[in-house]
Short mmCIF file of C-alpha atoms in Angstrom, two decimals:
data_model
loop_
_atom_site.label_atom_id
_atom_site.label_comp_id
_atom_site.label_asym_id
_atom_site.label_seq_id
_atom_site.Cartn_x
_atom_site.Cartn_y
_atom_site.Cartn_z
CA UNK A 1 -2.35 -10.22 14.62
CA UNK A 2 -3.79 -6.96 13.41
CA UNK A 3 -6.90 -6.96 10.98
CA UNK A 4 -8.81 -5.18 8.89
CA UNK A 5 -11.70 -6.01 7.57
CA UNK A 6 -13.43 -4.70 4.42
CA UNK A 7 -17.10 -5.24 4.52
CA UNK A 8 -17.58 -6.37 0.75
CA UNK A 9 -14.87 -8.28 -1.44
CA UNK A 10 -17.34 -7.79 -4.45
CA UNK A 11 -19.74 -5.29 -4.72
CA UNK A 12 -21.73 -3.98 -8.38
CA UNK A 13 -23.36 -0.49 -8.21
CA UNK A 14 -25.35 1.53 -10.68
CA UNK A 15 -23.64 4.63 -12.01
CA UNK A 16 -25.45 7.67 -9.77
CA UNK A 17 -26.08 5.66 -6.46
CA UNK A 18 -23.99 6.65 -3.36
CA UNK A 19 -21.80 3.99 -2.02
CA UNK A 20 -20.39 3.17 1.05
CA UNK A 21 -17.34 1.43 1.29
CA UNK A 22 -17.02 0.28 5.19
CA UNK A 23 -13.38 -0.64 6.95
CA UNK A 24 -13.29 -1.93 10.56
CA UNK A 25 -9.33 -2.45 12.32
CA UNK A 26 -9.05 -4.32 15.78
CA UNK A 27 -5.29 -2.79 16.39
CA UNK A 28 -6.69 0.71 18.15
CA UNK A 29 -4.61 2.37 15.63
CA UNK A 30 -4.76 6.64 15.46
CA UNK A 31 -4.28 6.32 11.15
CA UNK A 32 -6.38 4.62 8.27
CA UNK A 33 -6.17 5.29 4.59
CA UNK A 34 -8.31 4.32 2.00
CA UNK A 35 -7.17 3.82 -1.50
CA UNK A 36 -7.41 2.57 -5.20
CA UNK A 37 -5.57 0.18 -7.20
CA UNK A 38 -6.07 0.39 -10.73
CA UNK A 39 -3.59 -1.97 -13.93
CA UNK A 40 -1.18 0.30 -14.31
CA UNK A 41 -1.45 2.98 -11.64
CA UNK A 42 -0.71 1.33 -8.60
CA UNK A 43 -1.69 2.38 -5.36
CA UNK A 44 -3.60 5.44 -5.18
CA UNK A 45 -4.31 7.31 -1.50
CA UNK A 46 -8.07 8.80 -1.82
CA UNK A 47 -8.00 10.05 1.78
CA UNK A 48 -7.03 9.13 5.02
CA UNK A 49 -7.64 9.78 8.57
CA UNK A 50 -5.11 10.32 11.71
CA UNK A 51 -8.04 10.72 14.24
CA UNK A 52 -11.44 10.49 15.07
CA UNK A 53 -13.04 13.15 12.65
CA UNK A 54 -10.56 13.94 11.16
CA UNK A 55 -9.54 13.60 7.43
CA UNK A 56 -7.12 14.48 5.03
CA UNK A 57 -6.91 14.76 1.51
CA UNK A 58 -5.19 12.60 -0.46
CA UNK A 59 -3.80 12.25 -4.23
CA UNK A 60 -7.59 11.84 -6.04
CA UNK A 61 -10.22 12.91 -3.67
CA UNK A 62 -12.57 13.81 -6.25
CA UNK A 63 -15.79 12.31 -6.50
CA UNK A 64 -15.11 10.72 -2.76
CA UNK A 65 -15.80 11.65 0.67
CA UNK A 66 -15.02 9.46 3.97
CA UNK A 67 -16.11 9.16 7.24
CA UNK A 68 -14.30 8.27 10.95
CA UNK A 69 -16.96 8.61 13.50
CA UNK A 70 -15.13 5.83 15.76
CA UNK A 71 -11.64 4.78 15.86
CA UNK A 72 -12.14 1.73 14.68
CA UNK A 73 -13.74 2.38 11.35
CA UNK A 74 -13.50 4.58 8.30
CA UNK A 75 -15.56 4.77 5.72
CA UNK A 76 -15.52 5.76 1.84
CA UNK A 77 -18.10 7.22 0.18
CA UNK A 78 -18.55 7.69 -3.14
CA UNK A 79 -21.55 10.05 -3.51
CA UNK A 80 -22.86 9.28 -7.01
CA UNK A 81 -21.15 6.76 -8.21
CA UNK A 82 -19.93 7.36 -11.88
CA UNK A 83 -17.78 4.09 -14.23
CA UNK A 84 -14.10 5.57 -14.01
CA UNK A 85 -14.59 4.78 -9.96
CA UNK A 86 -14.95 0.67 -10.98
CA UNK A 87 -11.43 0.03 -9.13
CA UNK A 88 -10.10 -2.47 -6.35
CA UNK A 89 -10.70 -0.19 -3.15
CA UNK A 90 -8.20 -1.10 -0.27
CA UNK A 91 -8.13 0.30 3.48
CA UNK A 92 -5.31 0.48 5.35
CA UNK A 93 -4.18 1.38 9.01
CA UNK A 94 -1.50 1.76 11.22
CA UNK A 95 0.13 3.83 14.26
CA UNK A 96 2.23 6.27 12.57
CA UNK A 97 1.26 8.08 8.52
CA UNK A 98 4.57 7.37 7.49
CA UNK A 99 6.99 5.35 9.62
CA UNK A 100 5.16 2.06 10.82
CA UNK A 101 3.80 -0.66 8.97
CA UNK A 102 0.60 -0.13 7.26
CA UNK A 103 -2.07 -3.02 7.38
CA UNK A 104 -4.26 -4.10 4.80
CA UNK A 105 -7.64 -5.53 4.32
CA UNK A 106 -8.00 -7.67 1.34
CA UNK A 107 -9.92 -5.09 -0.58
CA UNK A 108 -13.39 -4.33 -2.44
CA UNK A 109 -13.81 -4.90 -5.88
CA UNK A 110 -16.16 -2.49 -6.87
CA UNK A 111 -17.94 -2.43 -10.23
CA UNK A 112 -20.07 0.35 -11.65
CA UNK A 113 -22.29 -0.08 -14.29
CA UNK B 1 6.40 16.09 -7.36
CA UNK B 2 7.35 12.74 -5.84
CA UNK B 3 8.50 10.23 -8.08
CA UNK B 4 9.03 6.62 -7.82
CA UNK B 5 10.37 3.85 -10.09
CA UNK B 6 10.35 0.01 -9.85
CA UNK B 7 12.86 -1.23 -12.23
CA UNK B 8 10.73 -3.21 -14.11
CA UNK B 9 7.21 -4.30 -14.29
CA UNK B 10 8.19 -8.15 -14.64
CA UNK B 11 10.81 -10.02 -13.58
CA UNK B 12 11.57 -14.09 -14.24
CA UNK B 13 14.27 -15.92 -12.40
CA UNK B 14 14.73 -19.49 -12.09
CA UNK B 15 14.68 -21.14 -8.20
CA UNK B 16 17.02 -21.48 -6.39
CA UNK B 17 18.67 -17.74 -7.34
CA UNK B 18 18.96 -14.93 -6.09
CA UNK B 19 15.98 -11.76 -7.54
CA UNK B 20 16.89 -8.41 -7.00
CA UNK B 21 14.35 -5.68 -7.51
CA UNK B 22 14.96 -2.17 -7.73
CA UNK B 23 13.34 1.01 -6.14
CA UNK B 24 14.49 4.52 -7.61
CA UNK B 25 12.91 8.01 -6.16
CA UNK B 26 13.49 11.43 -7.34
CA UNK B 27 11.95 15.02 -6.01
CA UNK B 28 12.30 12.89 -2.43
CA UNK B 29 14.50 12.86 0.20
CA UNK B 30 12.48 9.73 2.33
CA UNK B 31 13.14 9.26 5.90
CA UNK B 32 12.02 5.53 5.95
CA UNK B 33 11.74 2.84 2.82
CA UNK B 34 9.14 0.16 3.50
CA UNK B 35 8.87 -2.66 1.14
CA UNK B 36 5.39 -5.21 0.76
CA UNK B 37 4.83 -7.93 -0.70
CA UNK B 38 1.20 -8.41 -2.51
CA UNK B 39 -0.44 -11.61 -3.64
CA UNK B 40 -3.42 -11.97 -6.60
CA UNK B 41 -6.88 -10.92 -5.13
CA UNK B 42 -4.92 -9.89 -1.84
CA UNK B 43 -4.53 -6.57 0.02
CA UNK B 44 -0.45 -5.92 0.54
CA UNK B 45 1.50 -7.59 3.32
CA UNK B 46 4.51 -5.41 5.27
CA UNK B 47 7.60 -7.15 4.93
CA UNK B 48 10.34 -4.84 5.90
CA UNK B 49 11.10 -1.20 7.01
CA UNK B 50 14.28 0.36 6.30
CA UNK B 51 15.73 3.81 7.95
CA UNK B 52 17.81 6.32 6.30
CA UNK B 53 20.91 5.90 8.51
CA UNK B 54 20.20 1.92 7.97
CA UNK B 55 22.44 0.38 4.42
CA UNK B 56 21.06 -2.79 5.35
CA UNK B 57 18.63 -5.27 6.59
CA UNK B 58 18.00 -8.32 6.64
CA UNK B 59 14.95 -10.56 7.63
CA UNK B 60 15.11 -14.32 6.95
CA UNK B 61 16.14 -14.78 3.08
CA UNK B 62 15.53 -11.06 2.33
CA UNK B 63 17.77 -8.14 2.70
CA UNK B 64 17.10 -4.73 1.90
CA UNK B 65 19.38 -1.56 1.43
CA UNK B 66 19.17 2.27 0.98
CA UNK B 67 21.47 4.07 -0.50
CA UNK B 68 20.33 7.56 -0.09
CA UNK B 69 22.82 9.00 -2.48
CA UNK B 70 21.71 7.36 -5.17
CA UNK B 71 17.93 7.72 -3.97
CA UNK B 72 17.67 3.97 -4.34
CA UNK B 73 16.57 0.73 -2.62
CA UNK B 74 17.45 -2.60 -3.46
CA UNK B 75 15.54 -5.67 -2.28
CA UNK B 76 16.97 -9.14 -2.63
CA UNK B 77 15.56 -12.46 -1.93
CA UNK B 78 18.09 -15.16 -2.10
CA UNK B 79 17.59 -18.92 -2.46
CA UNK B 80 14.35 -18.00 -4.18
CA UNK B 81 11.15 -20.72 -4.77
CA UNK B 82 8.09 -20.74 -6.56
CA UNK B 83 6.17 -19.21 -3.36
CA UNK B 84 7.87 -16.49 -3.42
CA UNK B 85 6.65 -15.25 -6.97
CA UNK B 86 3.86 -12.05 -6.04
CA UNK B 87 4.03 -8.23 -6.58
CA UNK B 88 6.41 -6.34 -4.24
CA UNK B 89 6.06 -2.94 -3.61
CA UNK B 90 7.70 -0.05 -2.01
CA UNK B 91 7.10 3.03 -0.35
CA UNK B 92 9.67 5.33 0.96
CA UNK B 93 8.44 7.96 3.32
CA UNK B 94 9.27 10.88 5.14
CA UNK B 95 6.28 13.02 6.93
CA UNK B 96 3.70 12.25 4.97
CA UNK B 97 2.06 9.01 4.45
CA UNK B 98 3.33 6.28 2.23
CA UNK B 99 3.71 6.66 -1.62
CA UNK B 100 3.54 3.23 -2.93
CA UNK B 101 5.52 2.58 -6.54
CA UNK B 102 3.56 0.44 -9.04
CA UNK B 103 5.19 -2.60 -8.22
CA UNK B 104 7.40 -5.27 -9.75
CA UNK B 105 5.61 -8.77 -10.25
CA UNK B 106 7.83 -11.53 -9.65
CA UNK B 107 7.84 -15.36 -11.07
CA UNK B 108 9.74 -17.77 -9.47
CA UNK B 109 9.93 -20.79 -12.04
CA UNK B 110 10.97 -24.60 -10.57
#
């Protein structure tokens, strides 16, 4: 079975600090995505990633950066954290952007205060 | 820009029917419709993948169509129960990634 682990389920910043959001997937697969899930909203992409170093906008970069030094791992980084970011951060992955199955961690729940 | 619609943000059936939740899209012309199920606290779990030259599929007690005409999916579970109740999603896509709807949360009552 595929998985993809979120390094935090709960995690409580100060507004101003830079936070790193960490996502680790044991399937080899070329895309991850990292996005928000706010009441309301729904799912959000921030960014995602079809290779090693390589990134691509998504519907609300702002405020966010990410990272995909290995395969394995992407990470989001919010570089001074401000309150409207407090938000249930999920990663994602799979073999194909748009016509495979993605796979989910379980999320961060990140609070800013 | 890309629009999609889940018929309804809640939706109560009693066991033992049959829910049907609805998927509209406009400003899209999808290749693929995925639906995903998503449970309190949870991240969202793939159930089924539809294509555009599919009107049907099926997987167990769920069945799925696309009517690309009407820029709509349908997704039915049938013989519901109480397990069943959770958020399900969908995403149609084409060549870009996934655009998720909001979601329709459904309660199963016994």
């Amino acid at each position: 079975d595929v998985k993809v682990t979120q390094s935090s389920r709960y995690l409580v910043k100060r507004t101003g600090e830079k936070v790193f959001l960490e996502c680790v997937q044991d399937m080899d697969h070329e895309n991850m995505f990292w996005y928000r899930q706010d009441p309301g909203l729904g799912l959000r992409l921030i960014y995602f990633s079809y290779d090693v170093k390589m990134k691509e906008k998504g519907d609300i970069p702002e405020g966010y950066s990410v990272s995909r030094e290995k395969k394995e791992r992407f990470s989001l980084i919010l570089e001074s954290a401000s309150t409207n970011q407090t938000s249930m951060y999920l990663c994602a992955s799979s073999f194909e952007a748009s016509n495979q199955p993605q796979h989910f961690g379980d999320g961060t729940r990140l609070s800013i205060l | 820009s890309q629009k999609i619609e889940q018929n309804s943000e809640a939706l109560n059936i009693q066991e033992g029917k049959t829910a049907t939740l609805t998927c509209n899209y406009t400003n899209y012309s999808p290749a693929y419709l995925q639906w995903y199920r998503q449970d309190p606290g949870r991240g969202p779990v793939f159930l089924l993948l539809i294509r555009e030259n599919e009107k049907e599929k099926r997987k167990e007690r769920l069945k799925v169509t696309f009517d690309t005409t009407l820029k709509q999916s349908l997704f039915h579970i049938t013989a519901s129960q109480p397990a069943d109740s959770a958020t399900y999603l969908c995403a149609p896509s084409g060549n870009t990634p996934l655009v998720f709807g909001k979601g329709t949360r459904l309660s199963v009552i016994a």
